[in-house]
């Protein structure tokens, strides 16, 4: 699926189209700094019925949110330098016990996802708009 958005309110339409397509409990979010990964996550969690305040997990590495469907874990792996640090945070346990795991900056962990089913979303900020692809 491909989308183009020009303002923050357009995220709601994207989320409305993506939620019915979520078949796996892992969603990789890729995009440059300021692309809108956390903003997308805020809209997504609201759509999933969470009443929690959604913030970037840049410093905490992982945030936990409650939804009627179950726990959602939101990761930011940007500061992790290698795969050992990813395993040190216990990512496998999170994946096993989540309705959904949203992983920003997944590149350090991506090779170890081989064999797991997941969705991938890429957000490119062109300055005037955002180009989004979802698989």
PDB file of C-alpha atoms in Angstrom:
ATOM      1  CA  UNK A   1       0.000   0.000   0.000  1.00  0.00           C
ATOM      2  CA  UNK A   2       1.272   3.464  -0.886  1.00  0.00           C
ATOM      3  CA  UNK A   3       0.134   6.776   0.613  1.00  0.00           C
ATOM      4  CA  UNK A   4       1.023  10.456   0.432  1.00  0.00           C
ATOM      5  CA  UNK A   5       0.109  12.866   3.199  1.00  0.00           C
ATOM      6  CA  UNK A   6       0.512  16.603   3.449  1.00  0.00           C
ATOM      7  CA  UNK A   7      -0.664  17.397   6.981  1.00  0.00           C
ATOM      8  CA  UNK A   8      -0.863  15.763  10.385  1.00  0.00           C
ATOM      9  CA  UNK A   9      -4.601  15.119  10.144  1.00  0.00           C
ATOM     10  CA  UNK A  10      -3.978  12.809   7.151  1.00  0.00           C
ATOM     11  CA  UNK A  11      -2.430  10.254   9.530  1.00  0.00           C
ATOM     12  CA  UNK A  12      -5.940   9.285  10.665  1.00  0.00           C
ATOM     13  CA  UNK A  13      -6.886   8.155   7.158  1.00  0.00           C
ATOM     14  CA  UNK A  14      -3.663   6.140   6.867  1.00  0.00           C
ATOM     15  CA  UNK A  15      -4.293   4.431  10.211  1.00  0.00           C
ATOM     16  CA  UNK A  16      -7.895   3.680   9.237  1.00  0.00           C
ATOM     17  CA  UNK A  17      -6.621   1.848   6.152  1.00  0.00           C
ATOM     18  CA  UNK A  18      -3.737   0.048   7.860  1.00  0.00           C
ATOM     19  CA  UNK A  19      -5.468  -1.318  10.981  1.00  0.00           C
ATOM     20  CA  UNK A  20      -7.643  -3.810   9.047  1.00  0.00           C
ATOM     21  CA  UNK A  21      -4.478  -5.040   7.273  1.00  0.00           C
ATOM     22  CA  UNK A  22      -2.536  -5.832  10.460  1.00  0.00           C
ATOM     23  CA  UNK A  23      -2.163  -9.596  10.468  1.00  0.00           C
ATOM     24  CA  UNK A  24       1.127  -9.936  12.362  1.00  0.00           C
ATOM     25  CA  UNK A  25       2.154  -8.716  15.811  1.00  0.00           C
ATOM     26  CA  UNK A  26       5.324  -6.971  14.611  1.00  0.00           C
ATOM     27  CA  UNK A  27       5.367  -3.631  12.781  1.00  0.00           C
ATOM     28  CA  UNK A  28       8.714  -2.208  11.700  1.00  0.00           C
ATOM     29  CA  UNK A  29       8.748   1.577  11.270  1.00  0.00           C
ATOM     30  CA  UNK A  30      11.471   3.039   9.096  1.00  0.00           C
ATOM     31  CA  UNK A  31      12.116   6.665   8.318  1.00  0.00           C
ATOM     32  CA  UNK A  32      14.526   9.495   8.900  1.00  0.00           C
ATOM     33  CA  UNK A  33      14.460  11.669  12.022  1.00  0.00           C
ATOM     34  CA  UNK A  34      11.273  13.687  12.128  1.00  0.00           C
ATOM     35  CA  UNK A  35       9.525  11.560   9.495  1.00  0.00           C
ATOM     36  CA  UNK A  36       6.508  10.940  11.716  1.00  0.00           C
ATOM     37  CA  UNK A  37       7.040   7.466  13.172  1.00  0.00           C
ATOM     38  CA  UNK A  38       5.905   8.437  16.666  1.00  0.00           C
ATOM     39  CA  UNK A  39       3.086  10.589  15.311  1.00  0.00           C
ATOM     40  CA  UNK A  40       1.829   7.608  13.332  1.00  0.00           C
ATOM     41  CA  UNK A  41       2.065   5.500  16.506  1.00  0.00           C
ATOM     42  CA  UNK A  42      -0.026   8.056  18.425  1.00  0.00           C
ATOM     43  CA  UNK A  43      -2.794   7.846  15.827  1.00  0.00           C
ATOM     44  CA  UNK A  44      -2.526   4.048  15.687  1.00  0.00           C
ATOM     45  CA  UNK A  45      -2.811   3.578  19.456  1.00  0.00           C
ATOM     46  CA  UNK A  46      -5.815   5.885  19.598  1.00  0.00           C
ATOM     47  CA  UNK A  47      -7.481   3.873  16.819  1.00  0.00           C
ATOM     48  CA  UNK A  48      -6.756   0.662  18.759  1.00  0.00           C
ATOM     49  CA  UNK A  49      -8.614   2.137  21.742  1.00  0.00           C
ATOM     50  CA  UNK A  50      -5.697   3.038  23.987  1.00  0.00           C
ATOM     51  CA  UNK A  51      -6.221   5.916  26.381  1.00  0.00           C
ATOM     52  CA  UNK A  52      -2.511   6.049  27.242  1.00  0.00           C
ATOM     53  CA  UNK A  53      -0.347   9.041  26.409  1.00  0.00           C
ATOM     54  CA  UNK A  54       1.967   7.993  23.574  1.00  0.00           C
ATOM     55  CA  UNK A  55       5.522   9.332  23.616  1.00  0.00           C
ATOM     56  CA  UNK A  56       8.704   8.498  21.785  1.00  0.00           C
ATOM     57  CA  UNK A  57      10.665   5.735  23.538  1.00  0.00           C
ATOM     58  CA  UNK A  58      13.978   7.299  22.477  1.00  0.00           C
ATOM     59  CA  UNK A  59      15.453   7.245  25.987  1.00  0.00           C
ATOM     60  CA  UNK A  60      13.427   4.479  27.607  1.00  0.00           C
ATOM     61  CA  UNK A  61      13.984   2.158  24.585  1.00  0.00           C
ATOM     62  CA  UNK A  62      10.508   0.640  25.060  1.00  0.00           C
ATOM     63  CA  UNK A  63       7.122   2.015  26.122  1.00  0.00           C
ATOM     64  CA  UNK A  64       4.149  -0.138  27.048  1.00  0.00           C
ATOM     65  CA  UNK A  65       0.558   0.749  26.193  1.00  0.00           C
ATOM     66  CA  UNK A  66      -2.755  -0.910  26.973  1.00  0.00           C
ATOM     67  CA  UNK A  67      -5.443  -1.532  24.376  1.00  0.00           C
ATOM     68  CA  UNK A  68      -8.637  -3.596  24.537  1.00  0.00           C
ATOM     69  CA  UNK A  69      -6.886  -6.156  22.283  1.00  0.00           C
ATOM     70  CA  UNK A  70      -3.840  -6.466  24.575  1.00  0.00           C
ATOM     71  CA  UNK A  71      -0.462  -4.902  25.274  1.00  0.00           C
ATOM     72  CA  UNK A  72       1.355  -2.831  22.657  1.00  0.00           C
ATOM     73  CA  UNK A  73       5.091  -2.344  23.037  1.00  0.00           C
ATOM     74  CA  UNK A  74       6.705   0.583  21.225  1.00  0.00           C
ATOM     75  CA  UNK A  75      10.465   0.281  20.715  1.00  0.00           C
ATOM     76  CA  UNK A  76      13.055   2.780  19.554  1.00  0.00           C
ATOM     77  CA  UNK A  77      16.271   0.916  18.728  1.00  0.00           C
ATOM     78  CA  UNK A  78      18.098   4.010  17.417  1.00  0.00           C
ATOM     79  CA  UNK A  79      20.576   4.166  20.322  1.00  0.00           C
ATOM     80  CA  UNK A  80      21.359   0.442  20.367  1.00  0.00           C
ATOM     81  CA  UNK A  81      24.684  -0.356  18.756  1.00  0.00           C
ATOM     82  CA  UNK A  82      24.437  -4.094  18.149  1.00  0.00           C
ATOM     83  CA  UNK A  83      22.178  -7.137  18.289  1.00  0.00           C
ATOM     84  CA  UNK A  84      23.423  -8.115  21.760  1.00  0.00           C
ATOM     85  CA  UNK A  85      21.981  -4.882  23.173  1.00  0.00           C
ATOM     86  CA  UNK A  86      18.635  -5.706  21.545  1.00  0.00           C
ATOM     87  CA  UNK A  87      18.564  -9.099  23.263  1.00  0.00           C
ATOM     88  CA  UNK A  88      19.682  -7.504  26.550  1.00  0.00           C
ATOM     89  CA  UNK A  89      16.401  -5.542  26.694  1.00  0.00           C
ATOM     90  CA  UNK A  90      14.496  -8.830  26.416  1.00  0.00           C
ATOM     91  CA  UNK A  91      12.909  -8.190  23.051  1.00  0.00           C
ATOM     92  CA  UNK A  92      11.968 -11.848  22.557  1.00  0.00           C
ATOM     93  CA  UNK A  93       9.797 -11.838  25.677  1.00  0.00           C
ATOM     94  CA  UNK A  94       8.051  -8.671  24.513  1.00  0.00           C
ATOM     95  CA  UNK A  95       7.374 -10.219  21.098  1.00  0.00           C
ATOM     96  CA  UNK A  96       5.944 -13.333  22.714  1.00  0.00           C
ATOM     97  CA  UNK A  97       3.583 -11.402  25.002  1.00  0.00           C
ATOM     98  CA  UNK A  98       2.271  -8.584  22.852  1.00  0.00           C
ATOM     99  CA  UNK A  99      -0.783  -7.890  20.809  1.00  0.00           C
ATOM    100  CA  UNK A 100       1.537  -5.645  18.774  1.00  0.00           C
ATOM    101  CA  UNK A 101       5.210  -4.610  18.841  1.00  0.00           C
ATOM    102  CA  UNK A 102       6.020  -1.399  16.990  1.00  0.00           C
ATOM    103  CA  UNK A 103       9.750  -1.141  16.334  1.00  0.00           C
ATOM    104  CA  UNK A 104      11.276   2.164  15.238  1.00  0.00           C
ATOM    105  CA  UNK A 105      14.803   2.033  13.799  1.00  0.00           C
ATOM    106  CA  UNK A 106      14.668  -1.787  13.407  1.00  0.00           C
ATOM    107  CA  UNK A 107      17.800  -2.111  11.278  1.00  0.00           C
ATOM    108  CA  UNK A 108      20.015  -3.375  14.134  1.00  0.00           C
ATOM    109  CA  UNK A 109      17.538  -6.237  14.723  1.00  0.00           C
ATOM    110  CA  UNK A 110      16.188  -6.888  11.238  1.00  0.00           C
ATOM    111  CA  UNK A 111      18.457  -9.808  10.319  1.00  0.00           C
ATOM    112  CA  UNK A 112      17.236 -11.716  13.377  1.00  0.00           C
ATOM    113  CA  UNK A 113      13.608 -11.400  12.258  1.00  0.00           C
ATOM    114  CA  UNK A 114      14.234 -14.024   9.566  1.00  0.00           C
ATOM    115  CA  UNK A 115      11.412 -16.545   9.722  1.00  0.00           C
ATOM    116  CA  UNK A 116       9.053 -14.257  11.667  1.00  0.00           C
ATOM    117  CA  UNK A 117       6.066 -12.642  10.029  1.00  0.00           C
ATOM    118  CA  UNK A 118       5.931  -8.874  10.271  1.00  0.00           C
ATOM    119  CA  UNK A 119       4.717  -5.720   8.576  1.00  0.00           C
ATOM    120  CA  UNK A 120       7.027  -2.955   7.434  1.00  0.00           C
ATOM    121  CA  UNK A 121       6.180   0.705   7.061  1.00  0.00           C
ATOM    122  CA  UNK A 122       8.522   3.255   5.524  1.00  0.00           C
ATOM    123  CA  UNK A 123       7.998   7.003   5.891  1.00  0.00           C
ATOM    124  CA  UNK A 124       9.965   9.438   3.762  1.00  0.00           C
ATOM    125  CA  UNK A 125       9.731  13.122   4.663  1.00  0.00           C
ATOM    126  CA  UNK A 126      10.245  15.117   1.461  1.00  0.00           C
ATOM    127  CA  UNK A 127       9.773  18.453   3.232  1.00  0.00           C
ATOM    128  CA  UNK A 128       6.376  19.216   1.710  1.00  0.00           C
ATOM    129  CA  UNK A 129       4.792  15.822   2.244  1.00  0.00           C
ATOM    130  CA  UNK A 130       5.391  12.301   3.463  1.00  0.00           C
ATOM    131  CA  UNK A 131       5.581   9.273   1.200  1.00  0.00           C
ATOM    132  CA  UNK A 132       4.467   6.135   3.005  1.00  0.00           C
ATOM    133  CA  UNK A 133       4.623   2.500   2.011  1.00  0.00           C
ATOM    134  CA  UNK A 134       3.113  -0.317   4.061  1.00  0.00           C
ATOM    135  CA  UNK A 135       3.624  -4.031   3.515  1.00  0.00           C
TER     136      UNK A 135
END
